[in-house]
Short mmCIF file of C-alpha atoms in Angstrom, two decimals:
data_model
loop_
_atom_site.label_atom_id
_atom_site.label_comp_id
_atom_site.label_asym_id
_atom_site.label_seq_id
_atom_site.Cartn_x
_atom_site.Cartn_y
_atom_site.Cartn_z
CA MET A 1 -118.90 -45.01 -114.47
CA SER A 2 -116.21 -47.68 -113.82
CA SER A 3 -117.23 -51.25 -113.10
CA LEU A 4 -114.03 -51.88 -111.14
CA PRO A 5 -114.18 -52.28 -107.36
CA PRO A 6 -113.98 -49.05 -105.26
CA ILE A 7 -110.48 -47.90 -104.20
CA ALA A 8 -109.71 -48.07 -100.50
CA ASP A 9 -109.35 -44.82 -98.60
CA ILE A 10 -105.72 -45.59 -97.72
CA ASP A 11 -104.84 -46.10 -101.34
CA LEU A 12 -106.42 -42.78 -102.31
CA ARG A 13 -104.15 -41.13 -99.68
CA ARG A 14 -101.00 -42.97 -100.80
CA ALA A 15 -101.55 -42.29 -104.49
CA THR A 16 -99.61 -39.78 -106.54
CA LEU A 17 -101.29 -36.87 -108.24
CA CYS A 18 -100.89 -38.51 -111.62
CA GLN A 19 -102.47 -41.75 -110.43
CA LEU A 20 -105.45 -39.81 -108.94
CA LEU A 21 -105.90 -37.86 -112.21
CA HIS A 22 -106.26 -41.20 -113.99
CA TRP A 23 -108.74 -42.55 -111.44
CA LEU A 24 -110.76 -39.31 -111.60
CA ALA A 25 -110.85 -39.41 -115.34
CA SER A 26 -111.87 -43.08 -115.42
CA GLY A 27 -114.67 -42.55 -112.88
CA ARG A 28 -113.11 -44.86 -110.30
CA VAL A 29 -113.26 -42.04 -107.73
CA GLN A 30 -115.27 -38.85 -107.43
CA ALA A 31 -113.88 -35.50 -106.35
CA GLY A 32 -116.32 -35.40 -103.36
CA ARG A 33 -115.18 -38.67 -101.95
CA LEU A 34 -111.58 -37.74 -102.46
CA ALA A 35 -112.05 -34.50 -100.54
CA GLU A 36 -113.98 -36.30 -97.72
CA VAL A 37 -111.28 -38.98 -97.37
CA HIS A 38 -108.60 -36.25 -96.91
CA LEU A 39 -110.76 -34.23 -94.51
CA GLN A 40 -111.45 -37.22 -92.41
CA ALA A 41 -107.71 -38.16 -92.28
CA ILE A 42 -106.93 -34.54 -91.32
CA GLU A 43 -109.49 -34.60 -88.55
CA ARG A 44 -107.97 -37.81 -87.16
CA ILE A 45 -104.22 -37.17 -87.66
CA ASN A 46 -103.63 -33.39 -87.69
CA PRO A 47 -104.10 -32.80 -83.90
CA GLY A 48 -100.90 -34.85 -83.32
CA LEU A 49 -99.07 -33.85 -86.49
CA ASN A 50 -100.01 -30.18 -86.62
CA ALA A 51 -99.40 -29.78 -90.37
CA TYR A 52 -102.48 -27.59 -90.92
CA VAL A 53 -103.17 -24.24 -89.21
CA GLY A 54 -106.22 -23.20 -91.34
CA LEU A 55 -109.06 -25.34 -92.67
CA SER A 56 -112.52 -24.78 -94.12
CA PRO A 57 -114.12 -28.13 -94.73
CA ALA A 58 -117.39 -26.65 -96.02
CA LEU A 59 -115.52 -24.67 -98.67
CA THR A 60 -113.38 -27.68 -99.60
CA LEU A 61 -116.43 -29.91 -100.13
CA GLU A 62 -118.12 -27.16 -102.13
CA GLN A 63 -115.14 -26.98 -104.47
CA ALA A 64 -115.21 -30.78 -104.81
CA ARG A 65 -118.91 -30.70 -105.75
CA SER A 66 -118.24 -28.03 -108.36
CA ALA A 67 -115.46 -30.26 -109.73
CA GLU A 68 -117.91 -33.17 -110.06
CA LEU A 69 -120.41 -30.93 -111.92
CA ARG A 70 -117.72 -29.74 -114.32
CA ARG A 71 -116.61 -33.31 -115.01
CA ARG A 72 -120.25 -34.35 -115.58
CA ASP A 73 -120.50 -31.51 -118.18
CA GLY A 74 -117.22 -32.34 -119.79
CA VAL A 75 -115.44 -29.14 -118.80
CA ILE A 76 -112.40 -30.39 -117.03
CA GLY A 77 -109.35 -28.55 -115.72
CA ARG A 78 -105.87 -30.04 -115.57
CA LEU A 79 -106.13 -30.63 -111.77
CA ASP A 80 -109.90 -30.95 -111.46
CA GLY A 81 -110.84 -32.45 -108.11
CA VAL A 82 -107.32 -32.84 -106.73
CA PRO A 83 -106.87 -31.69 -103.06
CA ILE A 84 -103.93 -29.29 -102.79
CA ALA A 85 -102.56 -27.66 -99.63
CA LEU A 86 -100.96 -24.24 -99.43
CA LYS A 87 -98.38 -22.81 -97.02
CA ASP A 88 -99.81 -20.04 -94.91
CA ASN A 89 -97.97 -17.27 -96.73
CA PHE A 90 -100.06 -17.42 -99.93
CA ASP A 91 -103.14 -15.24 -100.26
CA ILE A 92 -106.47 -16.98 -100.71
CA ALA A 93 -109.29 -14.44 -101.09
CA GLY A 94 -111.37 -14.32 -97.84
CA TRP A 95 -108.73 -16.14 -95.79
CA PRO A 96 -106.16 -14.46 -93.47
CA THR A 97 -102.52 -14.75 -94.54
CA ARG A 98 -100.59 -15.03 -91.30
CA ALA A 99 -97.19 -16.18 -92.56
CA GLY A 100 -96.61 -17.91 -89.23
CA LEU A 101 -97.07 -14.64 -87.21
CA PRO A 102 -99.47 -14.06 -84.41
CA GLY A 103 -102.81 -12.21 -84.48
CA PRO A 104 -106.00 -12.81 -86.34
CA GLY A 105 -104.70 -11.60 -89.64
CA VAL A 106 -106.57 -9.63 -92.33
CA PRO A 107 -108.46 -11.65 -94.87
CA ALA A 108 -106.87 -11.36 -98.32
CA THR A 109 -108.93 -9.43 -100.90
CA HIS A 110 -107.46 -11.22 -103.89
CA ASP A 111 -106.06 -14.68 -104.69
CA SER A 112 -102.34 -14.98 -105.17
CA HIS A 113 -101.20 -15.87 -108.65
CA VAL A 114 -100.69 -19.48 -107.65
CA VAL A 115 -104.13 -19.77 -106.14
CA ALA A 116 -105.75 -18.25 -109.18
CA ARG A 117 -103.92 -20.76 -111.39
CA LEU A 118 -104.95 -23.61 -109.13
CA ARG A 119 -108.58 -22.55 -109.15
CA ALA A 120 -108.48 -22.18 -112.95
CA SER A 121 -107.21 -25.74 -113.18
CA GLY A 122 -109.98 -27.13 -110.98
CA ALA A 123 -107.90 -27.97 -107.93
CA VAL A 124 -109.58 -28.31 -104.59
CA LEU A 125 -107.87 -26.06 -101.99
CA ILE A 126 -107.86 -28.09 -98.80
CA GLY A 127 -106.19 -25.77 -96.24
CA LYS A 128 -103.27 -23.72 -95.12
CA THR A 129 -100.20 -25.36 -93.62
CA ASN A 130 -97.94 -24.50 -90.71
CA MET A 131 -94.55 -22.85 -91.17
CA ASP A 132 -91.75 -21.14 -89.33
CA GLU A 133 -92.54 -17.68 -87.98
CA GLY A 134 -92.12 -15.26 -90.91
CA ALA A 135 -90.57 -18.18 -92.96
CA LEU A 136 -87.35 -17.39 -91.09
CA GLY A 137 -86.20 -20.85 -90.10
CA ALA A 138 -86.10 -24.51 -91.21
CA VAL A 139 -87.68 -26.40 -88.27
CA THR A 140 -91.39 -25.39 -88.27
CA ASP A 141 -91.51 -25.14 -84.48
CA ASN A 142 -93.81 -22.14 -84.46
CA PRO A 143 -94.12 -20.26 -81.12
CA HIS A 144 -97.72 -19.25 -81.96
CA TYR A 145 -99.15 -22.31 -83.76
CA GLY A 146 -97.01 -25.09 -82.30
CA ALA A 147 -94.49 -27.43 -83.88
CA THR A 148 -95.18 -29.62 -86.89
CA HIS A 149 -93.92 -33.15 -86.12
CA HIS A 150 -92.19 -35.48 -88.42
CA PRO A 151 -94.81 -37.79 -89.95
CA GLN A 152 -92.75 -40.86 -89.16
CA ARG A 153 -91.38 -39.88 -85.70
CA HIS A 154 -93.28 -37.68 -83.20
CA GLY A 155 -90.96 -35.25 -81.50
CA TYR A 156 -88.73 -34.81 -84.52
CA THR A 157 -88.78 -31.87 -86.90
CA ALA A 158 -90.40 -32.05 -90.32
CA GLY A 159 -87.96 -29.32 -91.52
CA GLY A 160 -89.04 -25.89 -92.80
CA SER A 161 -89.98 -23.37 -93.44
CA SER A 162 -92.55 -25.29 -95.43
CA GLY A 163 -92.62 -28.09 -92.87
CA GLY A 164 -96.40 -28.27 -92.58
CA ALA A 165 -96.73 -28.63 -96.34
CA ALA A 166 -94.16 -31.42 -96.60
CA ALA A 167 -95.64 -33.26 -93.55
CA ALA A 168 -99.16 -33.04 -95.03
CA VAL A 169 -97.98 -34.63 -98.30
CA ALA A 170 -95.92 -37.31 -96.60
CA ALA A 171 -98.82 -38.18 -94.19
CA GLY A 172 -101.40 -38.43 -96.92
CA LEU A 173 -103.27 -35.28 -95.78
CA ALA A 174 -102.89 -33.64 -99.20
CA VAL A 175 -102.09 -34.97 -102.68
CA ALA A 176 -99.56 -32.16 -103.24
CA ALA A 177 -98.66 -28.86 -101.64
CA ILE A 178 -97.41 -25.40 -102.60
CA GLY A 179 -94.75 -23.83 -100.47
CA SER A 180 -92.11 -21.15 -100.74
CA ASP A 181 -88.34 -21.54 -101.09
CA SER A 182 -85.96 -18.74 -100.24
CA LEU A 183 -82.89 -20.71 -99.11
CA GLY A 184 -84.16 -24.27 -99.23
CA SER A 185 -87.60 -24.10 -97.59
CA VAL A 186 -89.34 -26.77 -99.67
CA ARG A 187 -86.23 -28.94 -100.33
CA ILE A 188 -85.13 -29.20 -96.67
CA PRO A 189 -88.50 -30.56 -95.41
CA ALA A 190 -88.78 -32.76 -98.57
CA SER A 191 -85.44 -34.32 -97.63
CA TYR A 192 -86.44 -34.91 -94.02
CA CYS A 193 -89.96 -36.20 -94.82
CA GLY A 194 -89.08 -38.32 -97.87
CA VAL A 195 -91.12 -36.52 -100.54
CA PHE A 196 -90.24 -34.86 -103.79
CA ALA A 197 -89.72 -31.09 -104.23
CA LEU A 198 -88.98 -28.61 -106.94
CA LYS A 199 -87.54 -25.10 -106.57
CA PRO A 200 -88.03 -23.75 -110.06
CA THR A 201 -85.86 -21.20 -111.83
CA GLN A 202 -86.55 -17.93 -110.16
CA GLY A 203 -89.40 -16.09 -111.78
CA GLU A 204 -90.72 -19.16 -113.55
CA ILE A 205 -93.81 -19.18 -111.24
CA SER A 206 -95.10 -15.78 -110.25
CA ALA A 207 -94.72 -14.99 -106.54
CA ARG A 208 -97.46 -12.28 -106.57
CA GLY A 209 -99.60 -12.68 -103.54
CA MET A 210 -96.99 -14.64 -101.64
CA THR A 211 -95.68 -12.96 -98.49
CA PRO A 212 -92.03 -12.19 -99.36
CA ALA A 213 -89.02 -13.25 -97.36
CA ALA A 214 -86.47 -11.75 -99.75
CA ARG A 215 -87.74 -10.98 -103.25
CA ARG A 216 -84.38 -11.66 -104.88
CA LEU A 217 -84.35 -15.18 -103.31
CA ASP A 218 -88.03 -16.13 -103.20
CA THR A 219 -89.46 -18.85 -105.38
CA VAL A 220 -92.75 -20.73 -105.30
CA GLY A 221 -91.92 -24.33 -104.34
CA LEU A 222 -93.77 -27.56 -105.11
CA LEU A 223 -94.10 -30.70 -103.01
CA ALA A 224 -95.55 -34.07 -104.05
CA ARG A 225 -95.26 -37.89 -103.60
CA GLY A 226 -94.15 -38.38 -107.20
CA VAL A 227 -91.65 -36.63 -109.42
CA ASP A 228 -94.01 -36.64 -112.39
CA ASP A 229 -96.49 -34.73 -110.23
CA LEU A 230 -93.98 -31.88 -109.96
CA THR A 231 -93.89 -31.61 -113.72
CA VAL A 232 -97.69 -31.37 -113.92
CA LEU A 233 -97.81 -28.71 -111.21
CA LEU A 234 -95.03 -26.73 -112.90
CA GLN A 235 -96.90 -26.79 -116.20
CA VAL A 236 -100.10 -25.58 -114.47
CA LEU A 237 -98.44 -22.76 -112.43
CA ALA A 238 -95.64 -21.45 -114.69
CA GLY A 239 -96.06 -18.54 -116.90
CA TYR A 240 -95.37 -14.77 -117.31
CA ASP A 241 -97.12 -12.41 -114.90
CA ALA A 242 -96.85 -8.72 -115.77
CA ASP A 243 -97.69 -7.87 -112.16
CA ASP A 244 -94.70 -9.67 -110.74
CA PRO A 245 -91.49 -7.61 -111.37
CA ARG A 246 -89.36 -10.82 -111.32
CA SER A 247 -91.60 -12.93 -113.47
CA ARG A 248 -89.72 -14.41 -116.46
CA ARG A 249 -90.78 -13.66 -119.99
CA ARG A 250 -89.16 -16.39 -121.98
CA ARG A 251 -88.28 -15.85 -125.61
CA VAL A 252 -87.94 -19.63 -125.94
CA ALA A 253 -89.52 -22.40 -124.03
CA LEU A 254 -87.88 -24.17 -121.11
CA SER A 255 -85.01 -26.37 -122.22
CA PRO A 256 -86.58 -29.67 -123.37
CA PRO A 257 -85.76 -32.89 -121.55
CA ASP A 258 -83.31 -34.12 -124.16
CA TRP A 259 -80.22 -35.35 -122.40
CA GLU A 260 -78.76 -38.44 -123.99
CA PRO A 261 -78.17 -41.45 -121.71
CA GLY A 262 -74.52 -41.94 -121.09
CA LYS A 263 -73.56 -38.35 -122.22
CA LEU A 264 -74.58 -36.63 -118.95
CA ARG A 265 -71.92 -34.63 -117.29
CA CYS A 266 -72.68 -35.00 -113.61
CA GLY A 267 -70.80 -32.76 -111.13
CA VAL A 268 -70.16 -33.86 -107.52
CA LEU A 269 -68.42 -32.02 -104.68
CA PRO A 270 -65.00 -33.34 -103.76
CA ASP A 271 -65.34 -33.24 -99.93
CA LEU A 272 -68.80 -33.27 -98.40
CA SER A 273 -67.41 -33.71 -94.85
CA ALA A 274 -65.65 -30.37 -95.18
CA LEU A 275 -69.01 -28.75 -95.81
CA GLY A 276 -70.38 -30.15 -92.63
CA VAL A 277 -72.33 -33.14 -94.14
CA GLN A 278 -72.78 -35.85 -91.50
CA GLN A 279 -71.09 -39.20 -92.20
CA ASP A 280 -74.33 -41.18 -92.13
CA VAL A 281 -75.65 -38.84 -94.93
CA ILE A 282 -72.44 -39.27 -96.93
CA ASP A 283 -72.74 -43.07 -96.65
CA VAL A 284 -76.31 -43.05 -98.01
CA PHE A 285 -75.28 -40.56 -100.80
CA ASP A 286 -72.32 -42.70 -101.88
CA ALA A 287 -74.48 -45.84 -101.91
CA ALA A 288 -77.08 -43.99 -104.08
CA LEU A 289 -74.36 -42.84 -106.49
CA ALA A 290 -73.05 -46.44 -106.75
CA LYS A 291 -76.60 -47.66 -107.45
CA LEU A 292 -77.13 -45.14 -110.16
CA ASP A 293 -73.85 -45.95 -111.83
CA ARG A 294 -74.52 -45.71 -115.65
CA GLU A 295 -77.36 -43.22 -115.15
CA LEU A 296 -74.72 -40.70 -113.85
CA GLY A 297 -72.84 -40.60 -117.21
CA GLU A 298 -69.48 -38.96 -116.63
CA CYS A 299 -68.93 -37.93 -113.02
CA ARG A 300 -66.79 -34.87 -112.53
CA LYS A 301 -65.55 -33.42 -109.33
CA VAL A 302 -66.18 -29.67 -109.37
CA ASP A 303 -64.18 -26.98 -107.65
CA PHE A 304 -66.14 -25.26 -104.95
CA ASP A 305 -63.18 -23.83 -102.98
CA ASP A 306 -64.10 -20.31 -104.19
CA TRP A 307 -67.64 -20.63 -102.75
CA HIS A 308 -67.76 -19.90 -99.04
CA VAL A 309 -70.85 -21.68 -97.70
CA ALA A 310 -70.96 -19.93 -94.32
CA ARG A 311 -70.53 -16.52 -95.94
CA ALA A 312 -73.37 -17.26 -98.39
CA ARG A 313 -75.57 -18.42 -95.56
CA ARG A 314 -75.07 -15.22 -93.59
CA ALA A 315 -75.66 -13.11 -96.67
CA GLY A 316 -78.88 -14.90 -97.55
CA PHE A 317 -80.22 -14.47 -93.98
CA LEU A 318 -79.22 -10.79 -93.90
CA LEU A 319 -81.15 -10.14 -97.08
CA MET A 320 -84.16 -11.92 -95.63
CA GLU A 321 -84.03 -10.25 -92.23
CA ALA A 322 -83.54 -6.76 -93.69
CA GLU A 323 -86.50 -7.07 -96.06
CA MET A 324 -88.69 -8.45 -93.31
CA LEU A 325 -88.20 -5.31 -91.31
CA GLY A 326 -90.40 -3.65 -93.90
CA THR A 327 -92.68 -6.58 -94.71
CA PHE A 328 -93.64 -7.16 -91.13
CA ALA A 329 -93.43 -3.61 -89.77
CA THR A 330 -97.10 -3.69 -88.67
CA GLN A 331 -96.72 -7.03 -86.89
CA LEU A 332 -93.49 -5.87 -85.19
CA ALA A 333 -95.45 -2.86 -83.83
CA ASP A 334 -98.39 -4.90 -82.65
CA THR A 335 -98.08 -5.09 -78.84
CA GLU A 336 -101.36 -6.97 -78.50
CA HIS A 337 -100.11 -9.88 -80.57
CA PRO A 338 -96.32 -9.74 -80.12
CA VAL A 339 -93.94 -11.69 -82.36
CA SER A 340 -91.61 -14.02 -80.47
CA PRO A 341 -88.44 -12.63 -78.91
CA PRO A 342 -86.15 -14.73 -81.10
CA PHE A 343 -87.88 -13.51 -84.26
CA ARG A 344 -87.56 -9.89 -83.02
CA GLN A 345 -83.92 -10.50 -82.28
CA LEU A 346 -83.15 -11.83 -85.66
CA LEU A 347 -84.73 -8.88 -87.38
CA GLY A 348 -83.01 -6.54 -84.86
CA TYR A 349 -79.71 -7.93 -86.07
CA ALA A 350 -80.53 -6.63 -89.58
CA ALA A 351 -81.62 -3.28 -88.15
CA GLY A 352 -78.14 -2.86 -86.66
CA LYS A 353 -76.47 -3.35 -90.05
CA SER A 354 -75.60 -0.57 -92.50
CA ALA A 355 -76.61 -0.07 -96.15
CA ALA A 356 -73.04 -1.09 -97.02
CA ASP A 357 -73.47 -4.40 -95.23
CA TYR A 358 -76.70 -5.06 -97.18
CA ALA A 359 -74.95 -4.15 -100.46
CA ALA A 360 -72.13 -6.57 -99.64
CA ALA A 361 -74.68 -9.29 -98.98
CA ASP A 362 -76.43 -8.44 -102.20
CA ARG A 363 -73.11 -8.90 -104.13
CA VAL A 364 -73.08 -12.50 -103.08
CA LEU A 365 -76.00 -13.08 -105.45
CA ASP A 366 -73.88 -11.70 -108.33
CA ALA A 367 -71.03 -14.03 -107.28
CA ALA A 368 -73.43 -16.98 -107.21
CA THR A 369 -74.67 -16.10 -110.75
CA LEU A 370 -71.11 -16.00 -112.11
CA LYS A 371 -70.26 -19.23 -110.25
CA MET A 372 -73.35 -20.88 -111.82
CA ARG A 373 -72.32 -19.81 -115.34
CA ARG A 374 -68.83 -21.19 -114.94
CA LEU A 375 -70.10 -24.33 -113.29
CA PHE A 376 -72.73 -25.26 -115.92
CA ALA A 377 -70.34 -24.67 -118.74
CA GLN A 378 -68.49 -27.70 -117.46
CA ILE A 379 -71.37 -29.94 -116.27
CA ASP A 380 -75.03 -30.55 -116.92
CA VAL A 381 -76.17 -31.20 -113.33
CA LEU A 382 -74.71 -30.77 -109.87
CA VAL A 383 -75.74 -33.56 -107.51
CA THR A 384 -75.49 -33.31 -103.71
CA PRO A 385 -77.30 -34.51 -100.63
CA THR A 386 -80.24 -32.15 -100.13
CA THR A 387 -79.39 -31.58 -96.47
CA PRO A 388 -76.22 -32.17 -94.43
CA GLN A 389 -78.28 -34.06 -91.79
CA GLY A 390 -81.63 -35.87 -91.39
CA ALA A 391 -84.51 -34.83 -89.22
CA PHE A 392 -83.52 -34.16 -85.58
CA PRO A 393 -85.37 -33.88 -82.29
CA LEU A 394 -87.41 -30.75 -81.77
CA ASP A 395 -86.15 -30.41 -78.22
CA GLY A 396 -82.42 -30.58 -79.30
CA PRO A 397 -80.05 -28.08 -80.86
CA VAL A 398 -80.83 -26.78 -84.36
CA PRO A 399 -78.01 -27.21 -86.83
CA VAL A 400 -76.79 -23.93 -88.50
CA THR A 401 -75.93 -25.88 -91.63
CA GLN A 402 -79.48 -26.92 -92.67
CA ALA A 403 -79.56 -24.71 -95.74
CA ASP A 404 -75.85 -24.92 -96.69
CA LEU A 405 -76.43 -27.26 -99.67
CA THR A 406 -79.71 -25.76 -100.78
CA SER A 407 -78.96 -21.99 -100.65
CA PHE A 408 -76.73 -21.84 -103.76
CA ALA A 409 -79.70 -22.49 -106.02
CA ASN A 410 -81.61 -19.55 -104.57
CA LEU A 411 -78.67 -17.20 -104.60
CA ALA A 412 -77.96 -18.08 -108.28
CA GLY A 413 -81.61 -18.32 -109.33
CA CYS A 414 -81.20 -21.95 -110.46
CA PRO A 415 -83.79 -24.74 -110.45
CA ALA A 416 -83.27 -27.60 -108.00
CA VAL A 417 -85.10 -30.85 -107.31
CA SER A 418 -84.95 -32.97 -104.19
CA ILE A 419 -85.74 -36.72 -104.47
CA PRO A 420 -85.68 -39.36 -101.76
CA MET A 421 -82.35 -41.25 -102.01
CA GLY A 422 -82.51 -43.62 -99.10
CA THR A 423 -82.85 -44.19 -95.29
CA LEU A 424 -80.54 -43.20 -92.55
CA PRO A 425 -79.50 -45.70 -89.82
CA ASN A 426 -82.21 -44.22 -87.54
CA GLY A 427 -84.87 -45.24 -90.09
CA LEU A 428 -85.74 -41.74 -91.33
CA PRO A 429 -85.43 -40.68 -94.98
CA ILE A 430 -82.84 -38.35 -96.55
CA GLY A 431 -82.88 -36.61 -99.92
CA MET A 432 -80.72 -36.13 -102.98
CA GLN A 433 -80.57 -32.67 -104.69
CA LEU A 434 -80.17 -32.04 -108.38
CA ILE A 435 -79.28 -28.51 -109.39
CA GLY A 436 -79.16 -27.25 -113.04
CA ALA A 437 -78.67 -24.12 -115.00
CA ARG A 438 -81.43 -21.55 -115.19
CA GLY A 439 -84.21 -22.75 -117.39
CA SER A 440 -83.29 -26.41 -117.14
CA ASP A 441 -86.32 -27.27 -114.99
CA LEU A 442 -87.83 -29.90 -117.26
CA ARG A 443 -84.47 -31.50 -117.84
CA LEU A 444 -83.88 -31.81 -114.14
CA LEU A 445 -87.35 -33.35 -113.63
CA GLU A 446 -86.76 -35.88 -116.38
CA LEU A 447 -83.42 -36.81 -114.81
CA ALA A 448 -84.98 -36.96 -111.37
CA ALA A 449 -87.64 -39.36 -112.69
CA VAL A 450 -84.97 -41.73 -114.15
CA TRP A 451 -82.89 -41.64 -110.97
CA SER A 452 -85.91 -42.06 -108.69
CA ALA A 453 -86.97 -45.15 -110.65
CA THR A 454 -83.46 -46.62 -110.28
CA LEU A 455 -83.08 -45.73 -106.60
CA ASP A 456 -86.61 -46.81 -105.78
CA ALA A 457 -86.07 -45.06 -102.43
CA ALA A 458 -89.68 -43.99 -101.74
CA PRO A 459 -92.08 -46.62 -103.13
CA GLU A 460 -94.54 -46.23 -100.24
CA TYR A 461 -95.15 -43.73 -97.42
CA PRO A 462 -95.14 -45.48 -94.06
CA ALA A 463 -96.54 -42.38 -92.34
CA ILE A 464 -99.85 -42.73 -94.23
CA ALA A 465 -102.20 -44.72 -92.00
#
């Protein structure tokens, strides 16, 4: 046992995953206390934040006690004792998977691939987080479970559709969280809430046991308070799964993080305002680029005139809505627990489209793949703001452009990282996005770590109290 003084509860909740792994390994904190601290904070804060929609404190504490016994016996997993939250579209055996839809739900009979990997690593599953209805949205204002509020400003959105997961991490109610990302659903709330997020190369982490939005777009997404935490989570969760038809079987490992300083070819878009990016976001982005300076290497303006953002957005949503007609057929027919009228209307739009319309939308993915190949023959990384705007009031209009900067990575199957880059004039955070070629996940994470250290945009989390 450590002879150092005990760590304050607030410091345990502010710590990164990597810091907590060190404290657990050195004996400065026990898994049981770590779980209790988070559960107590959830009991106090979640009623106003509404990040969690499913909790089982007894099961969480039981997992923590098991982690302590394993550590005593010297049988330690990579994440042993670390409290992790999961979006409510991942199966946990014995828990209902509601995916933001009404009704009691049917308890899952098996763990999703992600949950099985987390259990094998010794992680403590702390609860299920709120999300947009059916994952079709980026606000997390759920008509059945209520809105998740921004951790720093009540009445503002946390983003979505993984808004509950991002808010839980930013508010110190989980060390890290697992979400899903189909058009930007972990990166958008990460940008709004000031945390880090990774959308891996599609198929890098198996999506088996995750309620699909659109299988050709879906990826498991990771959220944390430190960029190095994302690397640890990726290493735990990645790997081939024969039961997931889109799982990647790599013949070689992920590209190593071996970019040479000064030789980076960094792509930037020539006119962000033409893409609907708000001026206050552009100002923060330009200031961040100026601060990075040498770390950017050679900055190149890239041609995106042939990529129609609005058309890509419509195509992505049509693919999601069309697939959801089948995925949620039972819920759509349930008159006792009806879905919301707006959700039914969105899916009804897809029902009115033809097979030819769906095929045309699907071709946008092929166009994105070709665009990605041409793009990353010229540059190593594409850097943009993560979102065209910051968090906005829940009772105001919802911008249609929320996913315009994030959707390309999903359509092309690329990895993308969001890091905090600064603060908007209203005091709320905003993120920077790094997009790379397929398989460059580790390179992106290394670059994100270097840039994050230079920007120093999220040294603390003011929402954690």
